XYZ file of C-alpha atoms in Angstrom:
238
model
C 266.736 52.341 131.494
C 264.904 50.721 134.337
C 261.834 52.207 133.913
C 261.123 51.472 130.996
C 260.521 47.483 132.347
C 257.333 48.802 134.201
C 256.809 50.170 131.484
C 256.330 46.477 130.513
C 254.660 45.338 133.440
C 251.623 47.756 132.207
C 252.080 45.985 128.693
C 252.151 41.989 130.683
C 249.207 43.165 132.469
C 247.394 44.368 129.253
C 248.359 41.711 126.992
C 250.520 42.174 124.833
C 253.251 39.128 125.095
C 253.351 36.930 123.366
C 254.943 33.128 123.245
C 257.762 34.467 121.100
C 258.028 37.708 122.583
C 256.313 41.036 122.300
C 254.474 43.059 120.151
C 255.860 44.931 118.032
C 253.853 48.166 119.456
C 255.263 47.608 123.142
C 259.027 48.078 122.072
C 257.966 51.453 120.395
C 255.736 52.879 123.217
C 258.847 51.986 125.606
C 261.386 53.725 123.314
C 259.593 56.893 123.687
C 258.871 55.858 127.289
C 262.274 56.727 128.319
C 262.379 59.428 125.793
C 259.991 61.216 126.708
C 261.012 61.222 130.392
C 264.782 60.334 130.479
C 265.189 62.208 127.010
C 268.151 59.291 126.567
C 267.310 57.492 123.523
C 267.153 53.137 123.189
C 266.775 50.726 120.916
C 265.155 48.307 120.612
C 268.084 46.092 120.947
C 269.202 48.282 124.589
C 265.531 46.071 125.768
C 265.993 42.821 125.024
C 269.437 43.318 125.846
C 267.299 43.872 129.547
C 265.057 41.190 129.200
C 267.466 38.550 128.788
C 269.113 40.214 132.475
C 266.306 40.277 133.771
C 265.376 36.635 132.702
C 269.193 34.554 134.160
C 268.672 36.932 137.202
C 264.706 35.199 137.452
C 265.881 31.976 137.040
C 269.115 32.667 139.551
C 267.303 34.399 142.679
C 264.266 31.821 142.302
C 266.504 28.725 142.985
C 268.065 30.213 145.913
C 264.821 31.001 147.270
C 263.578 27.199 147.075
C 266.300 26.403 149.859
C 265.867 26.265 153.185
C 268.127 29.434 154.703
C 267.099 32.080 151.535
C 264.779 34.660 151.850
C 264.150 37.773 150.242
C 265.235 40.566 152.101
C 262.521 43.930 151.184
C 263.985 46.336 152.453
C 267.908 45.928 151.409
C 265.906 44.671 147.575
C 268.739 41.477 148.218
C 268.696 37.743 148.742
C 269.116 37.620 152.549
C 270.547 34.174 153.942
C 270.452 32.697 157.831
C 274.312 32.091 157.779
C 277.747 32.183 155.775
C 277.747 28.980 155.465
C 274.553 28.175 154.321
C 275.544 30.493 151.429
C 278.931 28.471 150.984
C 277.810 25.283 150.804
C 275.264 27.392 147.891
C 278.023 28.943 145.974
C 279.808 25.751 145.951
C 277.708 23.826 144.150
C 276.146 27.246 141.948
C 278.675 29.010 140.997
C 276.668 31.593 138.968
C 274.774 32.774 142.236
C 277.933 34.065 143.314
C 277.235 37.903 142.550
C 274.146 37.849 144.238
C 275.515 37.739 148.091
C 275.200 41.099 148.391
C 273.671 42.413 145.034
C 270.420 44.498 144.745
C 268.015 43.994 142.628
C 264.971 46.797 142.343
C 262.959 44.481 140.007
C 262.483 41.618 142.146
C 258.578 41.592 142.385
C 258.009 43.208 138.603
C 260.679 40.428 137.441
C 257.747 38.369 138.731
C 255.169 39.720 137.946
C 256.645 38.568 134.163
C 258.414 35.532 134.609
C 257.194 33.210 136.629
C 253.923 32.377 134.940
C 256.563 31.504 132.055
C 258.116 28.971 134.393
C 255.385 27.662 136.321
C 252.606 27.678 133.298
C 255.045 27.606 131.004
C 255.251 24.309 128.511
C 257.826 22.404 129.131
C 259.192 25.048 131.600
C 260.969 24.545 135.026
C 261.293 26.651 137.907
C 264.162 26.984 140.035
C 262.900 25.090 143.046
C 262.605 22.617 140.410
C 265.802 21.892 138.840
C 266.537 21.613 142.181
C 264.013 19.340 144.230
C 263.946 16.695 141.144
C 266.518 14.145 141.237
C 268.144 14.227 137.876
C 267.187 9.281 137.630
C 263.819 10.123 139.139
C 260.560 9.844 137.045
C 258.718 12.302 137.799
C 254.862 11.490 139.807
C 251.922 12.894 140.136
C 252.010 12.989 144.096
C 254.927 15.327 145.268
C 256.787 14.416 147.909
C 257.293 16.065 151.146
C 259.771 18.812 152.192
C 260.386 20.283 155.351
C 258.597 23.364 156.715
C 260.597 25.540 156.755
C 261.906 25.022 153.298
C 257.546 25.369 152.526
C 257.391 28.916 154.573
C 260.592 29.596 151.276
C 258.323 28.258 148.384
C 255.169 30.247 150.227
C 256.952 34.235 150.014
C 257.949 32.893 146.653
C 254.019 33.251 145.913
C 253.531 35.959 148.376
C 255.397 38.259 146.144
C 252.961 37.777 142.971
C 249.403 38.521 145.333
C 247.642 36.980 148.289
C 248.972 33.299 148.558
C 245.614 30.637 148.075
C 247.908 27.478 147.551
C 251.041 25.770 148.959
C 254.106 25.917 146.664
C 253.387 22.372 145.471
C 250.070 22.612 144.690
C 251.141 25.924 142.017
C 253.720 23.270 140.541
C 251.332 21.198 139.827
C 248.260 23.234 138.653
C 248.080 24.985 135.391
C 245.947 28.507 137.459
C 247.469 31.801 136.313
C 248.577 32.997 139.993
C 247.481 35.921 140.704
C 248.801 39.278 139.583
C 249.190 42.197 142.617
C 248.046 45.809 141.820
C 250.675 47.270 139.274
C 249.778 50.876 139.168
C 250.385 52.886 135.799
C 253.524 55.055 135.233
C 251.262 57.942 133.913
C 249.320 57.654 136.693
C 252.447 57.933 139.138
C 253.699 60.727 136.993
C 250.532 62.643 137.351
C 249.766 62.814 140.588
C 253.483 63.622 141.040
C 252.609 67.231 139.009
C 250.163 67.725 141.359
C 252.199 68.250 143.783
C 253.049 72.253 144.080
C 256.071 73.244 143.882
C 258.194 70.649 142.778
C 261.312 71.146 141.198
C 261.578 68.229 138.002
C 264.590 66.902 139.647
C 262.760 66.126 143.592
C 260.235 64.789 140.278
C 262.480 62.610 138.761
C 263.985 60.679 141.766
C 260.828 60.578 143.245
C 259.240 58.955 140.166
C 262.109 56.163 140.391
C 261.171 55.722 144.088
C 257.365 54.775 143.516
C 257.383 52.719 140.647
C 259.852 50.290 142.301
C 257.151 50.183 145.223
C 253.609 49.803 145.248
C 253.219 50.320 148.922
C 254.923 53.787 149.150
C 252.966 55.424 145.927
C 249.947 53.797 148.428
C 251.448 56.026 151.478
C 251.810 59.004 149.215
C 248.330 59.466 148.028
C 246.879 58.584 151.502
C 248.680 61.515 152.823
C 247.166 65.123 153.017
C 248.591 66.867 150.135
C 249.975 69.982 151.834
C 252.424 67.573 153.553
C 253.115 65.264 150.087
C 256.045 67.627 148.949
C 258.029 67.248 152.291
C 257.688 63.995 152.394
C 258.183 63.416 149.179
C 261.867 65.169 149.313
C 262.869 62.965 151.651
C 263.547 59.812 148.837
C 267.361 60.348 148.910
């Protein structure tokens, strides 16, 4: 089912997502993709249910990443915390985050691509950072408040997930200009490249496919290798 999410990223970049949701043909394309790739039958309800899960993950994780002492571990695909004291204080006030102490989220980069614009620039929308930094009884002012240097670095890290950073975190909250999107290789292109690898078994191909659609750098590394080394390298994937 997660393989289907990366097809949503492709359709998102093609402008197939309206304010009231995805265009009908997107669901049909996702259902067909999962059937053709995994021989599994899913429904539109399966897709919308999974999307709601990703939306909740985005809200919870971005709220954490906006805090001093939190970061994102791109190797382990999970939230990293400076120490247990920081974590204990945070979950005491944010019970919904407790399950994310060691939770692996393989789709974090793609989740950002789809949801970040909605939550940062959408009408009336608020990011997790805004929910924390803006006091409830304090009127919103034009000028953003000063924040500690460590929090600025954390905010910058969130923007880096969306591509090359061109503005500070505070500037991003004030602007309505869309953030730059990172390159996303279409799943069809990745699958075509794997099919060109000689004598690659179907099971090994599916295992590699699942890894490559998650990590753009892995696919770039594959294409940089000489053809005779691609299969041995792919077989090292767990």
